[in-house]
XYZ file of C-alpha atoms in Angstrom:
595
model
C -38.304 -55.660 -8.275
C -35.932 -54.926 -5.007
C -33.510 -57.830 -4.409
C -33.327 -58.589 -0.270
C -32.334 -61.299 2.117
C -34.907 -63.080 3.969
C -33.792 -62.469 7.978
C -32.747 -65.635 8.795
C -29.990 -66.024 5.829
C -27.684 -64.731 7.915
C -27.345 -67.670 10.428
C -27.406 -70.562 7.678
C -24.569 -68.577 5.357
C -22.318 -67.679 8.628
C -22.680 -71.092 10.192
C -22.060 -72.881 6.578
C -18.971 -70.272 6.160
C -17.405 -68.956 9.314
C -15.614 -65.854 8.875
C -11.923 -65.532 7.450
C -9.521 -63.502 6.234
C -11.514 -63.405 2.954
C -13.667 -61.157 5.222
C -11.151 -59.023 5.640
C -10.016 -58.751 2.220
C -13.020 -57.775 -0.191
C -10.450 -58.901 -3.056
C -10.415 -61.951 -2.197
C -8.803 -65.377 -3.161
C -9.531 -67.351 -5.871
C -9.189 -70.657 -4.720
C -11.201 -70.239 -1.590
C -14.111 -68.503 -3.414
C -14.502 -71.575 -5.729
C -14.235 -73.664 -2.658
C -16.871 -71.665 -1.067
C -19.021 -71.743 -4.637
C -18.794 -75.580 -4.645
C -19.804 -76.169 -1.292
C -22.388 -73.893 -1.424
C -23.484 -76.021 -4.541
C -23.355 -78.865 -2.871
C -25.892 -77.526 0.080
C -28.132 -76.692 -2.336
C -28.422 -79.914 -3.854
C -28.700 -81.284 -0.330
C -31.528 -79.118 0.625
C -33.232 -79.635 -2.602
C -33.274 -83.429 -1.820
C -34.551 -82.324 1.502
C -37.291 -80.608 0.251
C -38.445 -83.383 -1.981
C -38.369 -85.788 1.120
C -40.251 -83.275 3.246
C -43.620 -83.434 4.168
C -44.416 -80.869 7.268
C -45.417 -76.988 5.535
C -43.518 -75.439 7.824
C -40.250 -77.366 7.542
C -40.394 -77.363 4.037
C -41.283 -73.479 3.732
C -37.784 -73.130 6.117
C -35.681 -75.265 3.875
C -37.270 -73.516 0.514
C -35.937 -70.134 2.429
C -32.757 -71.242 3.122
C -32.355 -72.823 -0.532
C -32.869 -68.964 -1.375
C -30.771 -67.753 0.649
C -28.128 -70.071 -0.664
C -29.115 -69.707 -4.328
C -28.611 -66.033 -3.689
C -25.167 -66.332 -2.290
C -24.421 -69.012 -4.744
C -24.989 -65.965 -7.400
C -22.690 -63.727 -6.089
C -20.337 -66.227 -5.316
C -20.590 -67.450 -9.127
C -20.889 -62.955 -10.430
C -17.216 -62.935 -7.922
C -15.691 -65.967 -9.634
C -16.611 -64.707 -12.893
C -15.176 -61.240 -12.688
C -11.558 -62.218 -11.432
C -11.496 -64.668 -14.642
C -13.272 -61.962 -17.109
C -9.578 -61.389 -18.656
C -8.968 -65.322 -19.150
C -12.746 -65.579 -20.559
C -11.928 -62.801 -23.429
C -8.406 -64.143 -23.934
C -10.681 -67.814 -24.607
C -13.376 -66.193 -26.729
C -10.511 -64.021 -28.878
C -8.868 -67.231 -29.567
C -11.819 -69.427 -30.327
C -13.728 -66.701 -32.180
C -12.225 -63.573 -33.195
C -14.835 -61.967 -35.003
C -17.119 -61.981 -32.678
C -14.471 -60.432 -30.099
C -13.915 -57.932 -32.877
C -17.522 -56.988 -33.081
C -18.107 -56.418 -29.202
C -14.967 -55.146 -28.505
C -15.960 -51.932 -27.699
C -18.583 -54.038 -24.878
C -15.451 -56.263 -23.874
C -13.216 -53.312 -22.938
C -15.892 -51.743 -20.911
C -15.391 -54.953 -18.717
C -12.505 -55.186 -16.501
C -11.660 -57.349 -13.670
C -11.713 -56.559 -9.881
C -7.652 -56.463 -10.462
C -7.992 -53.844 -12.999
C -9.968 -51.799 -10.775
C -7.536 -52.335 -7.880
C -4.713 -51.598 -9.866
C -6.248 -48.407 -10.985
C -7.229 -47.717 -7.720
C -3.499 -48.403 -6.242
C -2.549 -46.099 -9.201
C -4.671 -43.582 -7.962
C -3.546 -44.271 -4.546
C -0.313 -43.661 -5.679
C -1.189 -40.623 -7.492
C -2.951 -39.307 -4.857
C 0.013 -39.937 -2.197
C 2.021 -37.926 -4.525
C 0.157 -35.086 -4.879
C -0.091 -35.090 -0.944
C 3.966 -35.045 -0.577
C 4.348 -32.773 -2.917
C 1.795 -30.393 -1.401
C 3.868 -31.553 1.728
C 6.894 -30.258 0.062
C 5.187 -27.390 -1.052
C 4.260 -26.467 2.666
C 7.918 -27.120 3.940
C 8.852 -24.582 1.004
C 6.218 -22.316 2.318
C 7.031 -22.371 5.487
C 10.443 -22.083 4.694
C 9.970 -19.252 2.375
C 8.117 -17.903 5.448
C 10.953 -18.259 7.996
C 13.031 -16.863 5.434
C 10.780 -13.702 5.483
C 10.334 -13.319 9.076
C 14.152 -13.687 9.478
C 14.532 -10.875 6.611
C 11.956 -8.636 8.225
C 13.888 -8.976 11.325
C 17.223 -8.122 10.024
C 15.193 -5.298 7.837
C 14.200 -4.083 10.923
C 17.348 -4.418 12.430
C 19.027 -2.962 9.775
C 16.756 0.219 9.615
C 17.120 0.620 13.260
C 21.112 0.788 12.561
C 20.210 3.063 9.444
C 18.722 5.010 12.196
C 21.011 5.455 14.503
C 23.153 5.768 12.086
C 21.779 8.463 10.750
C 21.463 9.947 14.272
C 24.799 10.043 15.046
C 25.721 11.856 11.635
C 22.877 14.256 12.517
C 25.059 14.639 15.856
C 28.155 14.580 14.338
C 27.218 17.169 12.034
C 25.679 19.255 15.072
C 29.033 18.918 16.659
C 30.733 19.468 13.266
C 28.299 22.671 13.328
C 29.523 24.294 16.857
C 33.656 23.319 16.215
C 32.957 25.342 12.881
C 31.213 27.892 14.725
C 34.112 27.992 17.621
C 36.829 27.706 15.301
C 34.926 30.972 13.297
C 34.668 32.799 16.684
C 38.206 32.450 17.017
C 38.724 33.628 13.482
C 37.114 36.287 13.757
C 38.814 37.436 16.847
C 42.184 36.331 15.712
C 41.411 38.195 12.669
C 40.163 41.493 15.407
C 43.692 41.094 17.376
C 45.568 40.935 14.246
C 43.817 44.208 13.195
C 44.964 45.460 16.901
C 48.483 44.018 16.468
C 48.556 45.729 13.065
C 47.213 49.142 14.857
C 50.274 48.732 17.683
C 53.103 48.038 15.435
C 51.801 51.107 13.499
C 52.214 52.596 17.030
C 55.254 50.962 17.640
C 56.555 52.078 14.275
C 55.700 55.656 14.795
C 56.969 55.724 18.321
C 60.090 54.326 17.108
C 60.563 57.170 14.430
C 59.791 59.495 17.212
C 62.193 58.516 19.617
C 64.808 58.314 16.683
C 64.013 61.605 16.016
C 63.949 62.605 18.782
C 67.722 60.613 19.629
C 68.716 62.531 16.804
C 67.525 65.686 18.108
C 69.569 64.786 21.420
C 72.568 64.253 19.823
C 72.307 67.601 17.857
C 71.253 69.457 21.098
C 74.496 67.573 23.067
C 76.847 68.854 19.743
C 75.271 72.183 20.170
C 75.852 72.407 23.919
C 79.020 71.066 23.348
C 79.908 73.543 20.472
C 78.533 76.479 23.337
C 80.670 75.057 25.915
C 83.761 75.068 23.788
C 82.424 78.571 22.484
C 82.227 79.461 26.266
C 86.069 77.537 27.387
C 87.198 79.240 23.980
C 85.770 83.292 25.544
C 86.700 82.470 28.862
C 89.985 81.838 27.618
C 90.018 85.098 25.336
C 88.949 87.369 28.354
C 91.395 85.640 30.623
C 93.485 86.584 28.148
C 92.500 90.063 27.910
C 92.431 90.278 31.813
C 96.368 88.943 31.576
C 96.630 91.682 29.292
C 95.466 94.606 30.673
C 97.406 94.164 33.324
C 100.520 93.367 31.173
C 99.145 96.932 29.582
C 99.006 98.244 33.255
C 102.432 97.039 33.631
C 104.060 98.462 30.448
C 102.062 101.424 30.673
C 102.925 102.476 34.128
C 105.637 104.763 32.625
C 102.905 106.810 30.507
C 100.211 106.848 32.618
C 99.685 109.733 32.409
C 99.638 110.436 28.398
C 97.700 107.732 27.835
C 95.292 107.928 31.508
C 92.640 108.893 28.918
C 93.341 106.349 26.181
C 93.538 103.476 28.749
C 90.720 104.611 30.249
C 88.845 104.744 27.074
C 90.128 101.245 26.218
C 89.315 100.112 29.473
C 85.579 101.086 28.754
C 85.662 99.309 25.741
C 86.983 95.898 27.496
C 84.141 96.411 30.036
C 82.195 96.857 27.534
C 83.092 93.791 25.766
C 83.226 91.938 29.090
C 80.222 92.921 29.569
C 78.442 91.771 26.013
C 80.390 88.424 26.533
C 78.670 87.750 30.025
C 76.160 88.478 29.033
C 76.195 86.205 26.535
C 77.270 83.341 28.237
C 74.365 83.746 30.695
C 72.502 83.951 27.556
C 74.197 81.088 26.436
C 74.120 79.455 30.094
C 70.220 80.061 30.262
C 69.523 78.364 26.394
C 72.034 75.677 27.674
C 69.964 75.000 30.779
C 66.830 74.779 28.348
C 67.992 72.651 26.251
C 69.293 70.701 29.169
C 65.416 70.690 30.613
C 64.109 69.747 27.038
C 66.949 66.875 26.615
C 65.978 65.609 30.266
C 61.925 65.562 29.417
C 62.906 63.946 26.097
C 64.907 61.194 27.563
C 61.964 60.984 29.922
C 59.318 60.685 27.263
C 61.532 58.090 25.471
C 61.882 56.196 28.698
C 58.021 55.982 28.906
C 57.543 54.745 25.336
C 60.273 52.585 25.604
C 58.000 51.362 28.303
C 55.342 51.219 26.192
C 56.825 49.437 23.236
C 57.649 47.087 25.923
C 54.274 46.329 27.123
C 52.778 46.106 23.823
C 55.424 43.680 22.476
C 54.675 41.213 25.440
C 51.115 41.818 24.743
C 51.870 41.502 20.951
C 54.023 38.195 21.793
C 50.972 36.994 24.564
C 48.571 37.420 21.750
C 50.350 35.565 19.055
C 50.882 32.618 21.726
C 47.268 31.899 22.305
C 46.475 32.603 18.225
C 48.993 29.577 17.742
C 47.539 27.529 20.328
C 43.809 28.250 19.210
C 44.671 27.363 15.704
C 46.289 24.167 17.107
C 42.995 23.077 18.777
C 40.676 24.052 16.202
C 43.035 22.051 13.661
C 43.121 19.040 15.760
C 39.407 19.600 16.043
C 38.696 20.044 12.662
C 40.848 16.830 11.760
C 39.308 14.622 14.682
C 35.234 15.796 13.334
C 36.450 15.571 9.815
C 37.730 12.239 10.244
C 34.151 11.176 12.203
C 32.377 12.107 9.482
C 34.241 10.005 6.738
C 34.076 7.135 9.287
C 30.180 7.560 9.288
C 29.884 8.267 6.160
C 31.570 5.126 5.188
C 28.684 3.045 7.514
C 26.424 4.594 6.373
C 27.415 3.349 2.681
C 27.679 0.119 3.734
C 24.835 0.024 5.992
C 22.800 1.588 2.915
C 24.161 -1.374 0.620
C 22.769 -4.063 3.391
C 19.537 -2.441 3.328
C 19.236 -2.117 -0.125
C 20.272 -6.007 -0.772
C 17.894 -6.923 1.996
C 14.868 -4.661 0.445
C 15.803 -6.457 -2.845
C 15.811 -9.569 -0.851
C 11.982 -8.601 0.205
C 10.578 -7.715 -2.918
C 11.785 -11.210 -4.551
C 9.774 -12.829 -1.625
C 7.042 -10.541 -2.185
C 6.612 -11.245 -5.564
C 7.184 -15.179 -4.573
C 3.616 -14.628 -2.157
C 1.856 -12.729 -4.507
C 2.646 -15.917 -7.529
C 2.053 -18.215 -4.666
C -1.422 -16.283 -3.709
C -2.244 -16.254 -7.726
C -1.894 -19.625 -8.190
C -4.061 -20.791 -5.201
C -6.885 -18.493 -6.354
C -6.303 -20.328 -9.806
C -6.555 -23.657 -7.609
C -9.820 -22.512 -6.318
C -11.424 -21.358 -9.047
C -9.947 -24.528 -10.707
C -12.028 -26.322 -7.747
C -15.005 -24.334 -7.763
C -15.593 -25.874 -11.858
C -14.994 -28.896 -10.420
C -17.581 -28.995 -7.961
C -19.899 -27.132 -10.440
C -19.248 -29.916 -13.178
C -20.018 -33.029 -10.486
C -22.948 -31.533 -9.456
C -24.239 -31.657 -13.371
C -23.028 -35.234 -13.452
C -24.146 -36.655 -10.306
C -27.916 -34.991 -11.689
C -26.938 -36.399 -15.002
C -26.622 -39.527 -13.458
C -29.803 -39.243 -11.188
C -31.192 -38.977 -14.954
C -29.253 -42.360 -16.074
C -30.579 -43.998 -13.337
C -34.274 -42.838 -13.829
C -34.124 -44.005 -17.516
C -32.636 -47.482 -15.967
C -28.971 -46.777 -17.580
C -26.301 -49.069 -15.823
C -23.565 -45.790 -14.761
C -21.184 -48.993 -13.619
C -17.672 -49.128 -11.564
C -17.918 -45.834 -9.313
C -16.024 -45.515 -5.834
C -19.654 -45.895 -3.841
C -21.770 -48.896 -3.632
C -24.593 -49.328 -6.098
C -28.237 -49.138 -4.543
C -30.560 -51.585 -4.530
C -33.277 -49.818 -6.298
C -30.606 -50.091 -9.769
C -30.727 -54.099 -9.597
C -33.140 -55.399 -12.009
C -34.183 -59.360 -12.136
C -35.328 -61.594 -15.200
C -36.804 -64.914 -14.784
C -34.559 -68.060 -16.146
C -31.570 -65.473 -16.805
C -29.246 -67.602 -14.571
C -29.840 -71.057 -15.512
C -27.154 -71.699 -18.562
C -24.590 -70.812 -15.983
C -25.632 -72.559 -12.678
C -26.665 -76.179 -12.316
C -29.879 -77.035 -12.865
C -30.876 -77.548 -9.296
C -31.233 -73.620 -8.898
C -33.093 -73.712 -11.535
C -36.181 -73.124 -10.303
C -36.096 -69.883 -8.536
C -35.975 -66.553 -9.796
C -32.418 -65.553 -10.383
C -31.136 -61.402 -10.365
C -29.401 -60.253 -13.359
C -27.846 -56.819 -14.411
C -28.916 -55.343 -17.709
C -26.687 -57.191 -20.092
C -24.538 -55.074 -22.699
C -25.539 -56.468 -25.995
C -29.461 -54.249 -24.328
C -27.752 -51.376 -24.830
C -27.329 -49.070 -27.887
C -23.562 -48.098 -28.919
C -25.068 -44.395 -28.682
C -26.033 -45.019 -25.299
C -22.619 -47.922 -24.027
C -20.298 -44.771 -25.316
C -22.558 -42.237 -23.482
C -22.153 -44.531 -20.826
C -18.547 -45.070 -21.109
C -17.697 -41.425 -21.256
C -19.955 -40.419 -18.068
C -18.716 -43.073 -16.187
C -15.017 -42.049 -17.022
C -15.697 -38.279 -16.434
C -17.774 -39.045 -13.228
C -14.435 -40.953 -12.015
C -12.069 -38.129 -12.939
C -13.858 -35.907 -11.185
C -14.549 -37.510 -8.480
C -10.849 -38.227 -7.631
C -10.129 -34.791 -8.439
C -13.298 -33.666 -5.609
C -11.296 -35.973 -3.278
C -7.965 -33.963 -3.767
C -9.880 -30.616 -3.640
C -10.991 -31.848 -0.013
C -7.962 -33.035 1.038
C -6.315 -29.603 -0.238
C -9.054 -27.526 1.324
C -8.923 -29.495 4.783
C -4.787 -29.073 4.522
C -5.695 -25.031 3.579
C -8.189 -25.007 6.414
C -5.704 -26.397 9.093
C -3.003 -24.096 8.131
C -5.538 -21.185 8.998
C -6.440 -22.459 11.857
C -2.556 -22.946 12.857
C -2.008 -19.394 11.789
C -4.821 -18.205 13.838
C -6.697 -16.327 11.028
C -10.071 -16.649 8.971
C -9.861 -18.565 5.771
C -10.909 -16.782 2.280
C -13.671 -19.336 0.560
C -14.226 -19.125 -3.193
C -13.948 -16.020 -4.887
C -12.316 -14.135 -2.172
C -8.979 -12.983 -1.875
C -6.741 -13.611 1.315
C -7.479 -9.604 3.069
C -10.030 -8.822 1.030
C -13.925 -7.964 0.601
C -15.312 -11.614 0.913
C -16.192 -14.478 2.947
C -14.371 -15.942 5.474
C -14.332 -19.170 7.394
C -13.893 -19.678 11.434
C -11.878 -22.608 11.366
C -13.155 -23.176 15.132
C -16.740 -22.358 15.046
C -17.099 -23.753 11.293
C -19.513 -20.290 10.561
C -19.184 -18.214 7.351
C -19.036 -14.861 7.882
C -18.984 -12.091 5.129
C -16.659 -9.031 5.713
C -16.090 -5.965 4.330
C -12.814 -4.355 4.467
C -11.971 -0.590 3.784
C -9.032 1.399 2.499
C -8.456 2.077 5.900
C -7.527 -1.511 7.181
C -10.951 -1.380 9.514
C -12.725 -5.044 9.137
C -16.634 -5.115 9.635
C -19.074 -7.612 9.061
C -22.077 -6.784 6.829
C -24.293 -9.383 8.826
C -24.735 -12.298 10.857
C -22.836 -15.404 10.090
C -23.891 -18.169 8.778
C -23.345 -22.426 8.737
C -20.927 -23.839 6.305
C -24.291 -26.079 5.099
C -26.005 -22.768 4.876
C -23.121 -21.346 2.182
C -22.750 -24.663 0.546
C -26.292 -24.298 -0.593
C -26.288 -20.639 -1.395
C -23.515 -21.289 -3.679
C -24.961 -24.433 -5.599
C -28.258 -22.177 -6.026
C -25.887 -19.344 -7.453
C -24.322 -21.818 -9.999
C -27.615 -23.099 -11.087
C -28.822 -19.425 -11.240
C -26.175 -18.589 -13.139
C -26.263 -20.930 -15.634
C -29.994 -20.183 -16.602
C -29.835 -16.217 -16.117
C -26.414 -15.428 -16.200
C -24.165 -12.721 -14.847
C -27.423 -11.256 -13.603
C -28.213 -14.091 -11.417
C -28.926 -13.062 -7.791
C -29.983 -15.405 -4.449
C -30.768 -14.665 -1.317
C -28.306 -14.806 1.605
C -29.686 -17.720 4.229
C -30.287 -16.127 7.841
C -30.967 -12.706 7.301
C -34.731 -13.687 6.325
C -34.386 -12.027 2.923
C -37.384 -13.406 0.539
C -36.397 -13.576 -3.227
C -38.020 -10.211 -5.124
C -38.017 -7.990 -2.074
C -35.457 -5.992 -0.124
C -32.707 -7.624 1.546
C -29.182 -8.744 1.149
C -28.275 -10.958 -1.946
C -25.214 -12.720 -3.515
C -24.072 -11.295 -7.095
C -22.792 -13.607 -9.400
C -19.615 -12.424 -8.442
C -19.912 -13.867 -5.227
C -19.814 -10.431 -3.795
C -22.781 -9.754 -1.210
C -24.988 -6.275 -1.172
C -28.184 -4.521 -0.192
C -30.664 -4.968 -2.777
C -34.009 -2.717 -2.460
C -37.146 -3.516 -5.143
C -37.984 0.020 -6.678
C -40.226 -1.500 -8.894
C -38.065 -1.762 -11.821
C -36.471 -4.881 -10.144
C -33.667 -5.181 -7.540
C -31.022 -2.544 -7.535
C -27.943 -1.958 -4.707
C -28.892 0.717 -2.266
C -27.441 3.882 -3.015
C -24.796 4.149 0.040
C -24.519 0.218 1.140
């Protein structure tokens, strides 16, 4: 039998009670909901009076309706008062009789009052305000850790750009390094060709000098010589002056005997001539070889005069020559030191610029490896979710069973229906006054009508239906916090059973569609085919769960809007959540070869 208020209760409770801040407390206060019961009790007996004294149909069928009306807020008024003072009513009945609070304890501690219930729900409240800052503190660290990686992926960047140039300018450096070693081997090489010169002109030098010792030498003998042949000459000059100053001392003495001796003077004198004769003509002899040797002396000094020259020239050039050898040497030293000392200054830089990088690549891979634990436990989340949702779904139908069967489920965070009220005749009067007693009074299905099988059935559903329902309410608040970072971050969001870049589906935060991509080693994104509603992949994935509970891994359904019919060819959902072309060969549905 359904329990309803006739349509004019409304007027007679509102105008009897005006509205206050019980209204806008559903706790309530004691005090003024005994108040409320007693003058509610006290209408009742007034309109029961009334009815007595009544005699119009009418009237009297209005005031019977309004003592119902009353008699039913009188009820809950009375069910309120009673379950704030449940705790004081047990406390009374453990005192008076314990045994009997012994024996239905297990009923009693199924009962709490509406404080319980509030403080449980504060609790939860409370719990559930601390899961949300810490997932708030989570976020900060995330997008902390985040900042942190942008700002290292900056300085990565910058620091690979200075590893760069770095590395350029060594590349330069050794370039340059390159061409001063190649200059200062050019100028080996010739300094080594001009020394092999200079070596070639001392050589001449030497040689020349020998020569014109020798030939000194020979110019001193030749001046003895001509100086021996001059005295030789002075010394036969002398001699035939000599002889001249004697022949004529002869002609002198011998004027007496001319005569005797005519012939032995003459003879004499024809050996003087004679000699005379020999000796000038050896002293022209001796005149003409002195003239030679004078001619040979003069081209000799000449000759020496000329490589005298010569030496000269070649020492200046020898003396030139070792000049610019010093001065090239100088350069290419001073070059050598200035690249050298370049190279150990990039070289250092480079060292330390090598360290920086290799701290900061360290630096990324910690992070890395941070994201990747972060990314593993979030798919642990969701697949922590995904049981979550498939166990409420079997208790929500378990409880659609309850209900059928007319089991009482109890406290839940959702009003009870009216089609679960159930009403007994007389089942009120022992606790209101006997002037309701009368009409038909509602009553729940008392405790003592239920098995223990079936109260700790009850008990445990009822407690496991809670659970997860407050865990359903975190996974919503999580997955609306998830879904408003991705829409922040301007990105897709991965649903169950896909990974963040991966083969999957994806939400539009925007547009609210589902859309099922397929990604390739290549980076290129495509979709496989239209999207669909969130409703529509809601549904697909409670049929999957079901499916997969009766059939197993095996278990395939149809994706909704691309008008594939179960058993033919079309695109389906694995139980791995992982969409493909299916084609019917006749053996059953198999992936096309190629999708």
């Amino acid at each position: 039998m359904e329990m309803s208020l006739p349509p004019n209760s409304g007027s007679i409770i509102s105008a009897a009670f005006p509205a206050t801040s019980l209204s806008r407390n559903p706790g309530g206060d004691i005090l003024t909901i005994q108040q409320r019961f007693d003058t509610t009790r006290r209408k009742l007996h007034q309109l029961a009076l009334a009815v007595k004294k009544e005699r119009d149909p009418k009237e009297k069928q209005f005031l019977l309706d309004e003592s119902r009306n009353l008699q039913l807020f009188s009820t809950l008024l009375y069910l309120t008062l009673m379950m704030h003072k449940i705790d004081e009513i047990k406390v009374l009945l453990k005192e008076s009789d314990p045994s009997t609070y012994v024996e239905n304890q297990a009923i009693f501690d199924s009962l709490r009052s509406p404080g319980f219930h509030l403080q449980r729900h504060h609790e939860s409240l409370q719990k559930a305000k601390k899961l949300f800052e810490r997932k708030q503190k989570y976020k900060v660290m995330h997008d902390e850790t985040m900042s942190r990686l942008h700002e290292y992926e900056e300085r990565v960047g910058k620091l690979q750009d200075l590893a760069t140039g770095t590395a350029n300018n060594f590349s330069e450096a050794m370039v340059r390094l390159g061409g001063s070693s190649g200059d200062a081997t050019g100028q080996a090489v010739n300094q080594a060709t001009m020394t092999v010169e200079l070596k070639h002109m001392q050589e001449k030098l030497d040689a020349m000098e020998n020569d014109l010792r020798k030939a000194t030498t020979e110019l001193e003998g030749s001046k003895a010589e001509n100086a021996a042949v001059k005295g030789e000459l002075a010394a036969k000059d002398l001699a035939l002056v000599r002889a001249h100053k004697d022949i004529e001392l002869a002609k002198l003495v011998a004027g007496s005997d001319a005569n005797a001796k005519l012939g032995h003077e003459q003879e004499a004198k024809q050996r003087i001539e004679a000699q005379l004769l020999a000796q000038e003509a050896s002293m022209g002899s001796l005149k003409a070889q002195l003239e030679a040797m004078q001619r040979e002396l003069d081209n000799k000094s000449a000759a020496l005069e000329v490589k005298e020259k010569e030496y000269a020239t070649l020492a200046w050039e020898y003396s030139k020559v070792n000049n610019v050898q010093g001065e090239l040497n100088q350069d290419s030293e001073a070059k050598l030191k200035e690249a050298t000392g370049k190279v150990k200054q990039l070289v250092a830089e480079l060292n330390e610029n090598v360290e920086v990088l290799n701290h900061a690549q360290k630096r990324v891979i910690i992070l890395e490896t941070s994201l990747e634990k972060e990314t593993e436990r979030r798919e642990a989340a969701e697949e922590k979710s995904r049981q979550m949702k498939f166990e409420i779904t079997e208790l929500a139908e378990k409880l659609a069973e309850l209900n059928e069967q007319g089991v009482d489920v109890g406290d839940l965070d959702r009003p009870l229906s009216r089609g679960g009220v159930m009403l007994d005749d007389g089942s009120m009067t022992s606790a209101l006054s006997g002037s309701i007693s009368s009409y038909v009074r509602p009553k729940f299905k008392g405790e003592s009508d239920y098995s223990e099988a079936e109260q700790a059935e009850r008990h445990t559903a009822v407690t496991k239906l809670q659970q997860l329902y407050r865990k359903k309410q975190s996974y919503n608040r999580w997955f609306q916090m998830k879904l408003e970072l991705t829409s922040k971050a301007g990105v897709m969001m991965a649903l169950s059973g896909t990974a963040q870049g991966h083969t999957g589906f994806y939400l539009n935060p925007s547009s609210n569609h589902v859309y099922y991509f397929v990604v390739k080693e290549s980076g290129e994104w495509s979709s496989m085919f239209k999207e669909i509603t969130m409703d529509q992949y809601r549904a697909m994935e409670l049929d999957l769960r079901r499916k997969v509970e009766k059939e197993g891994d095996g278990a395939l359904v149809p994706i909704p809007g691309t008008d594939t019919v179960m058993g033919k060819d079309g695109f389906y959902l694995n139980s791995k959540q992982k969409a493909s072309f299916y084609v019917n060969d006749g053996g059953g549905l198999k992936i096309k070869e190629g999708a």
